[in-house]
């Protein structure tokens, strides 16, 4: 899985991967749901990326404490990417 991939969940909803980061030996994915025209909606989610038997799968991050820890990491990544764009 990479940034800018589109993933489809079991319920058929599709998400665009905005960023991927690591925290405490786990990978987390920040996504926005997209509609049928592949336009972003107002629905954003965090997923925990896991490997089991060589296959990747994700589960929703619902633990508010984990979200409080990973949100600043995603925010810093976004701000750093904006600063890099301005340096060009």
Short mmCIF file of C-alpha atoms in Angstrom, two decimals:
data_model
loop_
_atom_site.label_atom_id
_atom_site.label_comp_id
_atom_site.label_asym_id
_atom_site.label_seq_id
_atom_site.Cartn_x
_atom_site.Cartn_y
_atom_site.Cartn_z
CA UNK A 1 0.00 0.00 0.00
CA UNK A 2 1.23 3.46 -0.90
CA UNK A 3 0.15 7.07 -0.55
CA UNK A 4 -2.41 7.97 -3.25
CA UNK A 5 -3.65 4.37 -3.56
CA UNK A 6 -7.39 3.79 -3.59
CA UNK A 7 -8.55 1.00 -1.32
CA UNK A 8 -11.93 -0.68 -1.25
CA UNK A 9 -13.35 -1.89 2.05
CA UNK A 10 -15.52 -4.98 2.48
CA UNK A 11 -18.64 -2.79 2.50
CA UNK A 12 -17.75 -1.41 -0.96
CA UNK A 13 -16.73 2.06 0.24
CA UNK A 14 -13.55 3.44 -1.30
CA UNK A 15 -10.83 5.44 0.40
CA UNK A 16 -7.92 7.47 -0.97
CA UNK A 17 -4.72 7.05 1.05
CA UNK A 18 -3.49 10.48 2.16
CA UNK A 19 -0.55 9.41 4.33
CA UNK A 20 1.07 6.45 6.04
CA UNK A 21 3.12 6.66 9.22
CA UNK A 22 4.61 4.45 11.91
CA UNK A 23 3.99 4.71 15.63
CA UNK A 24 5.17 2.22 18.26
CA UNK A 25 6.09 -0.45 15.69
CA UNK A 26 2.70 -0.22 13.98
CA UNK A 27 1.77 1.35 10.64
CA UNK A 28 -1.19 3.69 10.44
CA UNK A 29 -2.98 4.94 7.35
CA UNK A 30 -4.89 8.23 7.06
CA UNK A 31 -7.59 8.15 4.39
CA UNK A 32 -10.48 10.12 2.97
CA UNK A 33 -13.55 8.39 1.58
CA UNK A 34 -14.21 9.08 -2.09
CA UNK A 35 -17.51 9.05 -3.95
CA UNK A 36 -18.34 7.30 -7.22
CA UNK A 37 -16.66 10.11 -9.19
CA UNK A 38 -13.53 9.63 -7.02
CA UNK A 39 -14.03 13.01 -5.35
CA UNK A 40 -13.25 13.33 -1.65
CA UNK A 41 -16.08 13.36 0.87
CA UNK A 42 -16.09 14.73 4.42
CA UNK A 43 -15.42 11.26 5.86
CA UNK A 44 -11.84 10.76 7.08
CA UNK A 45 -10.57 7.62 8.81
CA UNK A 46 -7.50 6.20 10.46
CA UNK A 47 -6.64 2.57 9.88
CA UNK A 48 -4.05 0.31 11.46
CA UNK A 49 -2.19 -1.66 8.81
CA UNK A 50 -1.38 -5.24 9.76
CA UNK A 51 0.26 -8.23 8.16
CA UNK A 52 -1.03 -11.72 8.76
CA UNK A 53 0.15 -14.78 6.85
CA UNK A 54 1.82 -12.50 4.31
CA UNK A 55 -1.38 -10.55 3.59
CA UNK A 56 -2.07 -6.92 4.44
CA UNK A 57 -5.31 -5.97 6.09
CA UNK A 58 -6.58 -2.93 7.95
CA UNK A 59 -8.74 -2.28 10.94
CA UNK A 60 -10.40 0.98 11.98
CA UNK A 61 -8.62 2.90 14.69
CA UNK A 62 -11.31 3.72 17.24
CA UNK A 63 -9.11 4.14 20.33
CA UNK A 64 -9.12 7.88 21.02
CA UNK A 65 -5.77 7.66 22.82
CA UNK A 66 -4.08 6.21 19.71
CA UNK A 67 -5.73 8.87 17.52
CA UNK A 68 -4.42 11.58 19.88
CA UNK A 69 -0.91 10.15 19.41
CA UNK A 70 -0.93 9.67 15.62
CA UNK A 71 -2.82 12.82 14.58
CA UNK A 72 0.13 15.13 15.39
CA UNK A 73 2.43 12.87 13.35
CA UNK A 74 0.16 13.10 10.30
CA UNK A 75 -0.16 16.86 10.83
CA UNK A 76 3.63 17.29 10.97
CA UNK A 77 4.03 15.19 7.81
CA UNK A 78 1.52 17.42 6.02
CA UNK A 79 3.17 20.64 7.20
CA UNK A 80 6.61 19.36 6.22
CA UNK A 81 5.36 18.45 2.75
CA UNK A 82 3.92 21.96 2.34
CA UNK A 83 7.24 23.51 3.42
CA UNK A 84 9.09 21.31 0.91
CA UNK A 85 6.75 22.52 -1.86
CA UNK A 86 7.49 26.15 -0.98
CA UNK A 87 11.24 25.57 -1.11
CA UNK A 88 11.06 24.61 -4.79
#
